[in-house]
mmCIF file of C-alpha atoms and ligand atoms in Angstrom:
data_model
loop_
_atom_site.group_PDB
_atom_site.id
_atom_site.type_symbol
_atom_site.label_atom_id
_atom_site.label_comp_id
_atom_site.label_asym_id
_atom_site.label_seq_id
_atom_site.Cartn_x
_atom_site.Cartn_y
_atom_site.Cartn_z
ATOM 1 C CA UNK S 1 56.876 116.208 69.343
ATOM 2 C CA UNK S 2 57.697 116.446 73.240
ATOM 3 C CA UNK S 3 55.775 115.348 75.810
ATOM 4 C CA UNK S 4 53.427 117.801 77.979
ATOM 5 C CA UNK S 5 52.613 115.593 80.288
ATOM 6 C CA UNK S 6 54.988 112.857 81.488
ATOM 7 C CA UNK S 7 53.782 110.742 84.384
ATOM 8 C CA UNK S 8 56.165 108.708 86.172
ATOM 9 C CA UNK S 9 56.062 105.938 88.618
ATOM 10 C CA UNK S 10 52.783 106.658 89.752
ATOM 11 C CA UNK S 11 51.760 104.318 92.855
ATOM 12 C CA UNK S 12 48.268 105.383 95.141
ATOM 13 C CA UNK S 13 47.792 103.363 98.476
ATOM 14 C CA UNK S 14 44.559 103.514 99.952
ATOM 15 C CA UNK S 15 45.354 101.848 102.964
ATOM 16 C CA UNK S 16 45.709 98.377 102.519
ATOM 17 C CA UNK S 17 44.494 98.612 98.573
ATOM 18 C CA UNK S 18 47.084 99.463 96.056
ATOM 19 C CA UNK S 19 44.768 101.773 93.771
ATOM 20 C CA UNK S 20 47.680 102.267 91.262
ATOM 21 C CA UNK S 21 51.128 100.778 90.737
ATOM 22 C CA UNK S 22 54.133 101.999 88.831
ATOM 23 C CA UNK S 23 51.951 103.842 85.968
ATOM 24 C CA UNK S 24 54.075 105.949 84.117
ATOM 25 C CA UNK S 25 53.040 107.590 80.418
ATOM 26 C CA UNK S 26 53.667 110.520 78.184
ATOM 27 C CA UNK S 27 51.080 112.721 76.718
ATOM 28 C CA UNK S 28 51.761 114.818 73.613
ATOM 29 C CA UNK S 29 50.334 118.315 72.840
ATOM 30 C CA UNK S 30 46.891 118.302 70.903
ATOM 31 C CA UNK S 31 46.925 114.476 72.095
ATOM 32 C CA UNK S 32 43.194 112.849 73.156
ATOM 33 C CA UNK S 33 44.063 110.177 74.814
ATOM 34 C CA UNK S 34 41.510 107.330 76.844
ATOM 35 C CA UNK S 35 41.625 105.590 79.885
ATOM 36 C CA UNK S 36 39.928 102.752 80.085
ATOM 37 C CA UNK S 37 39.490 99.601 81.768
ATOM 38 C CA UNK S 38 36.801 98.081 84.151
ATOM 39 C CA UNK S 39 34.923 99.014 87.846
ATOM 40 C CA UNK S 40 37.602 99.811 90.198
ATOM 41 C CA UNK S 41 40.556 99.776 87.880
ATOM 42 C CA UNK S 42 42.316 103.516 88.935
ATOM 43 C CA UNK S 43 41.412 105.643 86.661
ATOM 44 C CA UNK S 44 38.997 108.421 88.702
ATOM 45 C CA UNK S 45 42.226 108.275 90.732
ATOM 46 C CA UNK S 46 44.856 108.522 88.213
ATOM 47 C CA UNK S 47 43.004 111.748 86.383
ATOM 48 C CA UNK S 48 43.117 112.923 90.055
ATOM 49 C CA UNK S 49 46.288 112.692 90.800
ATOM 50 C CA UNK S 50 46.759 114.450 87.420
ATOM 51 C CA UNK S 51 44.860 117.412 87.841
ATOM 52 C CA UNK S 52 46.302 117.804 91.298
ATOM 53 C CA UNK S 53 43.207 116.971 93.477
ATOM 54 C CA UNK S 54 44.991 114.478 95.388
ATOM 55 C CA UNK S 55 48.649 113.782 95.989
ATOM 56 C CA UNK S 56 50.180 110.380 94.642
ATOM 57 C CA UNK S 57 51.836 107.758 97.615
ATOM 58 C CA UNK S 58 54.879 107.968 95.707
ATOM 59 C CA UNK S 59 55.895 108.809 91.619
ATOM 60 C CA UNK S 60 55.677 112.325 89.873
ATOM 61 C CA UNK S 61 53.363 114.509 87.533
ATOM 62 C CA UNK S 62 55.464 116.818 85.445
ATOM 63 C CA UNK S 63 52.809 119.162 85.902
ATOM 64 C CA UNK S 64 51.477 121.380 88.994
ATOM 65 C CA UNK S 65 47.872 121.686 89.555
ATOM 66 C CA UNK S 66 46.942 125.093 88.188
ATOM 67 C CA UNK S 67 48.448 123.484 84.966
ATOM 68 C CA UNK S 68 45.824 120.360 84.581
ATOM 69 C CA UNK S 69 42.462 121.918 83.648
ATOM 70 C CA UNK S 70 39.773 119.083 85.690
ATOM 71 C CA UNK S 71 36.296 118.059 84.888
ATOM 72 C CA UNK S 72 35.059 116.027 87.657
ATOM 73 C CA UNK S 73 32.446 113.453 86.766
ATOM 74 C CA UNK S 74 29.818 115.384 89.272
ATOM 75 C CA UNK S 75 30.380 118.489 88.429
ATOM 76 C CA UNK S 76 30.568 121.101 90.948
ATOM 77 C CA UNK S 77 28.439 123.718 89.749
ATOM 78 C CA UNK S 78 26.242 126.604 91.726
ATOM 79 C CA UNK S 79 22.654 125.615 90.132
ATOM 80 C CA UNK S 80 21.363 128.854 91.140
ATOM 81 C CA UNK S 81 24.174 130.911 89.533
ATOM 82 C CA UNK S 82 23.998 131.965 85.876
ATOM 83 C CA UNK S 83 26.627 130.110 83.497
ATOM 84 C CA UNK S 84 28.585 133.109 83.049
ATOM 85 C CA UNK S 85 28.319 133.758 87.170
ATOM 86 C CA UNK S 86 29.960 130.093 87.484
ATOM 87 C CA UNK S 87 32.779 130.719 84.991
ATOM 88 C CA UNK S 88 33.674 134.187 86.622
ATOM 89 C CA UNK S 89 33.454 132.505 89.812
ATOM 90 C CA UNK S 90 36.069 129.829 88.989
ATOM 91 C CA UNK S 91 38.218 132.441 87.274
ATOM 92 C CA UNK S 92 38.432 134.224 90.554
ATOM 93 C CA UNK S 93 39.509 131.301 92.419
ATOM 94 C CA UNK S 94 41.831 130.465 89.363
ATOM 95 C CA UNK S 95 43.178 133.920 89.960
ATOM 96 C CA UNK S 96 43.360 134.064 86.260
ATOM 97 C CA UNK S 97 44.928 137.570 85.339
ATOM 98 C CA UNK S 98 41.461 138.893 83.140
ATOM 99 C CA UNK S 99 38.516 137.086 84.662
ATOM 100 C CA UNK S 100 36.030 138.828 82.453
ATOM 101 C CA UNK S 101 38.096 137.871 79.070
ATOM 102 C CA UNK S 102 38.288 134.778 80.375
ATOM 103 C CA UNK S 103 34.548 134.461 80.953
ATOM 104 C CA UNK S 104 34.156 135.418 77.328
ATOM 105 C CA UNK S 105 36.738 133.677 75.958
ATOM 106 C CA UNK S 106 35.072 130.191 77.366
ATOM 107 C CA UNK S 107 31.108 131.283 76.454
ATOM 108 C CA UNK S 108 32.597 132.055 72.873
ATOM 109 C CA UNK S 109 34.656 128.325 72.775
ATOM 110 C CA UNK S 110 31.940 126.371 74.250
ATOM 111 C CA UNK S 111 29.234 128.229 72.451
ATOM 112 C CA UNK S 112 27.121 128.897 75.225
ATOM 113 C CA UNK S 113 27.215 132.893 75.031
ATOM 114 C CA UNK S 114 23.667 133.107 74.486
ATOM 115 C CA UNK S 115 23.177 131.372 77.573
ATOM 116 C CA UNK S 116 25.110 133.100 79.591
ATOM 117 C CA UNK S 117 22.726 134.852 81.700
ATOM 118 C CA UNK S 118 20.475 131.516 82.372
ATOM 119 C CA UNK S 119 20.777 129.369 85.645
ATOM 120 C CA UNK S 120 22.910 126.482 85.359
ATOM 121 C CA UNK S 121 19.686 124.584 86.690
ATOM 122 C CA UNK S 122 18.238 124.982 83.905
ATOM 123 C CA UNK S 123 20.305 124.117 81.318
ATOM 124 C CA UNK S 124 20.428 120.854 79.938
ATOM 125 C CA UNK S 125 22.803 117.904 81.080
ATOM 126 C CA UNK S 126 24.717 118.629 77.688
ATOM 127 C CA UNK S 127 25.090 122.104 78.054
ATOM 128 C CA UNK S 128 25.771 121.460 82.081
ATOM 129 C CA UNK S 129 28.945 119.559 80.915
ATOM 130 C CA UNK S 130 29.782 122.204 78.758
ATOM 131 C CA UNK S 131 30.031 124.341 81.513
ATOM 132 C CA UNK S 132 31.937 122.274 83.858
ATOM 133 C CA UNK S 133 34.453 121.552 80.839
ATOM 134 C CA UNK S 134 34.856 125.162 80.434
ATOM 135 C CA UNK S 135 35.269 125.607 84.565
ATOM 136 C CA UNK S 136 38.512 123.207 83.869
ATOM 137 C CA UNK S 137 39.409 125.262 80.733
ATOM 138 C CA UNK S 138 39.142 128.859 82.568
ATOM 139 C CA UNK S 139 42.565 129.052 83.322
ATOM 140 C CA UNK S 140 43.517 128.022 79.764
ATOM 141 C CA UNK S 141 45.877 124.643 80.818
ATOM 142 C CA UNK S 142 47.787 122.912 78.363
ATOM 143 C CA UNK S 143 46.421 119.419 79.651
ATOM 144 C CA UNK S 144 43.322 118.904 80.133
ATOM 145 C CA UNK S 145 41.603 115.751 82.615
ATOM 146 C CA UNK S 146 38.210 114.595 81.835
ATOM 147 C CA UNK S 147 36.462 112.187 84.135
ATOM 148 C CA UNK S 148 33.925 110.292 82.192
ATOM 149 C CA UNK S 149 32.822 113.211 80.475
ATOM 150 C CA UNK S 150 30.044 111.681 78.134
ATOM 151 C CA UNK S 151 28.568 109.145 81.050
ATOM 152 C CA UNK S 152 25.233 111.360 81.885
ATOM 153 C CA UNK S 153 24.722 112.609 77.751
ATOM 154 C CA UNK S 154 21.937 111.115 75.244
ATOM 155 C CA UNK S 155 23.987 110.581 71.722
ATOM 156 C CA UNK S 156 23.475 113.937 70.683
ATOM 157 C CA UNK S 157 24.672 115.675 73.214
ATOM 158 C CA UNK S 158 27.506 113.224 73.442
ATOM 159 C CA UNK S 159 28.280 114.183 68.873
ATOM 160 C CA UNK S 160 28.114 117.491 70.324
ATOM 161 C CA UNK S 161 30.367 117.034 73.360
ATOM 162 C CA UNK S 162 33.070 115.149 71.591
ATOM 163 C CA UNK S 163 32.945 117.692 68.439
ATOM 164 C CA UNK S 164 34.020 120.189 71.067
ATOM 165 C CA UNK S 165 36.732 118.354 72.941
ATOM 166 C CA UNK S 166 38.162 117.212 69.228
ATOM 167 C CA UNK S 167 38.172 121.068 68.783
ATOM 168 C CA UNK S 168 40.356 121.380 72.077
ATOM 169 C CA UNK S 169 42.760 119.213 70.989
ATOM 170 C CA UNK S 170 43.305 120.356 67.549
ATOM 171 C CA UNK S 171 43.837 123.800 69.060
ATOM 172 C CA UNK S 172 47.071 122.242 70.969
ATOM 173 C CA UNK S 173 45.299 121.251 74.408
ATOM 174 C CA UNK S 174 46.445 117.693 75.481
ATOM 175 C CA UNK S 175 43.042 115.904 76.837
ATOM 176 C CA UNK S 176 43.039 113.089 78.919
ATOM 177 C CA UNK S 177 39.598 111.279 79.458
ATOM 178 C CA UNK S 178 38.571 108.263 80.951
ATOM 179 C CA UNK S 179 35.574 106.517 79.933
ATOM 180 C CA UNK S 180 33.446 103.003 80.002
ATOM 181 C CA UNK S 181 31.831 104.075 76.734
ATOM 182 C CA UNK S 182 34.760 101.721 74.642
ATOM 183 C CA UNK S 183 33.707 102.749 71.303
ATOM 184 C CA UNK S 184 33.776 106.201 72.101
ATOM 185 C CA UNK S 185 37.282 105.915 73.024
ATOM 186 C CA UNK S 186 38.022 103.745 69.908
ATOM 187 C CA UNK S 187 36.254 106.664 67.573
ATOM 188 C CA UNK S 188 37.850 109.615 68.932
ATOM 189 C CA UNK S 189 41.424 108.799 70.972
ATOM 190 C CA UNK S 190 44.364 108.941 69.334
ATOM 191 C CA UNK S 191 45.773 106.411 71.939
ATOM 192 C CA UNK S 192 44.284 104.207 74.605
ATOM 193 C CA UNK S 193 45.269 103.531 78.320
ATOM 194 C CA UNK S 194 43.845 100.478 79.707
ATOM 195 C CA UNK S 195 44.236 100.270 83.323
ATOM 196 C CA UNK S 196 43.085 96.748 85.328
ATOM 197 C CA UNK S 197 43.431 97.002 88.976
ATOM 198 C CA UNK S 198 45.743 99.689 89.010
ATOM 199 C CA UNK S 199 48.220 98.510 86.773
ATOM 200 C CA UNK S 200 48.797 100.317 83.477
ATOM 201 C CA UNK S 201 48.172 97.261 81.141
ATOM 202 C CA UNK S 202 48.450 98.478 77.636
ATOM 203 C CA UNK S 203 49.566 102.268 76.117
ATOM 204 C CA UNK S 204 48.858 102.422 72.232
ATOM 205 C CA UNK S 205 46.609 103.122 69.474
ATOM 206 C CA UNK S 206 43.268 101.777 69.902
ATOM 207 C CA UNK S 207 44.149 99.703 66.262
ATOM 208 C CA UNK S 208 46.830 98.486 67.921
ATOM 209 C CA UNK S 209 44.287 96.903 71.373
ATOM 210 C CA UNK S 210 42.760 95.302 68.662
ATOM 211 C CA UNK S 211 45.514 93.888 66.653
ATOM 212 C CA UNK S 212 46.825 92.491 70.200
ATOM 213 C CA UNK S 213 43.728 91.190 71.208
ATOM 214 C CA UNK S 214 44.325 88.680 67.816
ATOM 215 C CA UNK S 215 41.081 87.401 65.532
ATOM 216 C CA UNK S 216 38.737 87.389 68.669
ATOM 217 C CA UNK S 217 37.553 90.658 69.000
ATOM 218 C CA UNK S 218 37.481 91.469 64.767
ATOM 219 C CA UNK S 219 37.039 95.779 64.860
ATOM 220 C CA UNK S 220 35.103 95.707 67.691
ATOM 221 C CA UNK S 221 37.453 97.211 70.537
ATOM 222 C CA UNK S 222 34.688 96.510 73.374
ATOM 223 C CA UNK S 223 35.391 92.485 72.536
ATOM 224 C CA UNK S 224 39.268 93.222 71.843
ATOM 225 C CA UNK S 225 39.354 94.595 75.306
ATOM 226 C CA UNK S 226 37.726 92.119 77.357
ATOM 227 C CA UNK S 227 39.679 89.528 75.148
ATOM 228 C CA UNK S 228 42.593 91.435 76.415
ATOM 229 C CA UNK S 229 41.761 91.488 79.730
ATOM 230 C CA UNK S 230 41.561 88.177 80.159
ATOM 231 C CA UNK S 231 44.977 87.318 79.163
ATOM 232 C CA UNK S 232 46.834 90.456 80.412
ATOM 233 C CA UNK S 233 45.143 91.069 83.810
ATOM 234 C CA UNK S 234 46.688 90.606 87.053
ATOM 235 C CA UNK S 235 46.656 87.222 88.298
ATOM 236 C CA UNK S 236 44.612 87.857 91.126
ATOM 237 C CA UNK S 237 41.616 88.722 88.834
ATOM 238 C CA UNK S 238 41.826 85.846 86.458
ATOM 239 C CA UNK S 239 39.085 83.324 85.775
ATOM 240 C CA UNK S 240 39.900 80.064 86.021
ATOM 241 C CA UNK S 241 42.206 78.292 83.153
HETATM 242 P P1 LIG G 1 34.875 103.299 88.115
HETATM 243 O O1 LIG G 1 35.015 102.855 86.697
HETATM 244 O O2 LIG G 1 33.961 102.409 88.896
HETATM 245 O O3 LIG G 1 34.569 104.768 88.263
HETATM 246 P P2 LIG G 1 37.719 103.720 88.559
HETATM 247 O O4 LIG G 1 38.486 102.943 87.540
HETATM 248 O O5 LIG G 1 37.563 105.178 88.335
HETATM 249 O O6 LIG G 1 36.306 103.042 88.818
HETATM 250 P P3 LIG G 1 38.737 104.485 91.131
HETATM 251 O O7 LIG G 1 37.523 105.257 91.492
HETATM 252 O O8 LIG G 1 39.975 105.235 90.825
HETATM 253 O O9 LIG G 1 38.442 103.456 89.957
HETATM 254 O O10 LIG G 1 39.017 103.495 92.353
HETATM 255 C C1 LIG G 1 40.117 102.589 92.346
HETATM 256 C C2 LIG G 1 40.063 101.785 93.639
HETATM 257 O O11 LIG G 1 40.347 102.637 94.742
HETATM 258 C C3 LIG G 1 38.700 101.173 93.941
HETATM 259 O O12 LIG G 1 38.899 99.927 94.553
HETATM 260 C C4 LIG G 1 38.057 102.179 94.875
HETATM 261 O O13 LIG G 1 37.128 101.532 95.738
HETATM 262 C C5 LIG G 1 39.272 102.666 95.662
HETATM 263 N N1 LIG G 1 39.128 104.051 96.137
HETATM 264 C C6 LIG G 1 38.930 105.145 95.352
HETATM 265 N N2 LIG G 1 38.911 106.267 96.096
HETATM 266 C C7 LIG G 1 39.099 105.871 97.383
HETATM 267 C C8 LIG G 1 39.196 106.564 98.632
HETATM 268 N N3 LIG G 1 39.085 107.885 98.682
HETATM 269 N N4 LIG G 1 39.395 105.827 99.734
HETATM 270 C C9 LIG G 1 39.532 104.482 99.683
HETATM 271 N N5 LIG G 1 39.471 103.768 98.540
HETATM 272 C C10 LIG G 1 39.251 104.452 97.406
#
């Protein structure tokens, strides 16, 4: 299957610090694919650059903006608006052709209809996230970028959360998440992404992290990518030999 994503060459200077170097990937449709790696490494950045929020130094996304649906880790939600008041809001600024069939079409895929008259203050985190998910679904992208979507959840909103996004991408939508929860990304990407100081390290099945990471880190992909990151990460990083 084609790609629907294909980043190339991405680089990111922040001044003096090179956030990102040379990352370039494919993602495929229907694709849920993790970025992972630790404190600092580029991925807020990369997912970014992805949805269009900030322009890479040099490199391209296949993509414009108004085709990467984003879910910012805070999301940026109007508390004192209902959910349904958000969604028609960001529709608007979408300038999505039907605003109002939008609106429905998100409370009916997120399964928050019967809350769509409620303030967003006082929903729960889960259904919060569910909301600002759907705010990066509104315009209905292909690709879809997910910034540590599961970091504020308990574990059942989390089942709940990743039931939904698994949903997404066997509808077709390409997801792209990053996360520091490992073993979520080992139970529900179909590849992995680990990213050390900017530098696109690894690109494969999470099976494959752990095969690479060789008898020290067994199933567990938590230990096969620390074991990995000890031998693969830039120099500058390493502990001593
Ligand atoms: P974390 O897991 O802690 O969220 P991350 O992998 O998402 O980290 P980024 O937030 O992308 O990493 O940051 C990558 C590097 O770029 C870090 O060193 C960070 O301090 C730096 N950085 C990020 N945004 C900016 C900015 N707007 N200005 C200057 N430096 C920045």
């Amino acid at each position: 299957m084609s790609a629907v994503l294909s980043v190339s060459a991405l680089a990111k200077r922040y001044g003096e610090l090179e956030a990102l170097h040379d990352v370039s990937f494919q993602v495929r449709a229907g694709e849920l694919v993790a970025v992972i790696g630790p404190n600092g490494a580029g991925k807020t950045t990369l997912l970014s650059i992805i949805a269009g929020i900030q322009p890479p130094t040099a490199g391209t996304v296949s993509r414009s903006a108004n085709e990467v649906g984003w879910a910012p880790q805070q999301p940026a939600l109007y508390s004192k608006l209902s959910v349904a008041e958000n969604l028609e809001l960001f529709a608007r600024l979408e300038k999505v052709a039907e605003p109002r069939a939008a609106v429905a079409r998100m409370l009916e895929q997120t399964g928050l209809a019967d809350r769509a008259r409620e303030p967003v203050a006082r929903l729960s985190g889960g259904n919060r996230q569910r909301v600002n998910v759907a705010l990066g679904l509104i315009a209905d992208p292909p690709v879809l970028a997910l910034d540590e979507p599961s970091a504020s959840l308990d574990p059942a909103q989390r089942g709940r959360l990743w039931e939904f996004v698994g949903g997404l991408a066997r509808g077709g939508t390409a997801v792209v998440f990053s996360t520091h929860n490992v073993n979520e990304a080992q139970r529900f990407a179909d590849r992995v992404l680990v990213l050390a100081e900017g530098h696109l390290l690894f690109d494969g099945a999470p099976v494959t992290l752990l095969r690479d990471a060789g008898e020290s880190g067994g199933d567990d992909l938590e230990r096969a990518l620390v074991s990995f990151l000890e031998t693969h990460a830039p120099t500058s990083k390493r502990g001593p030999a």
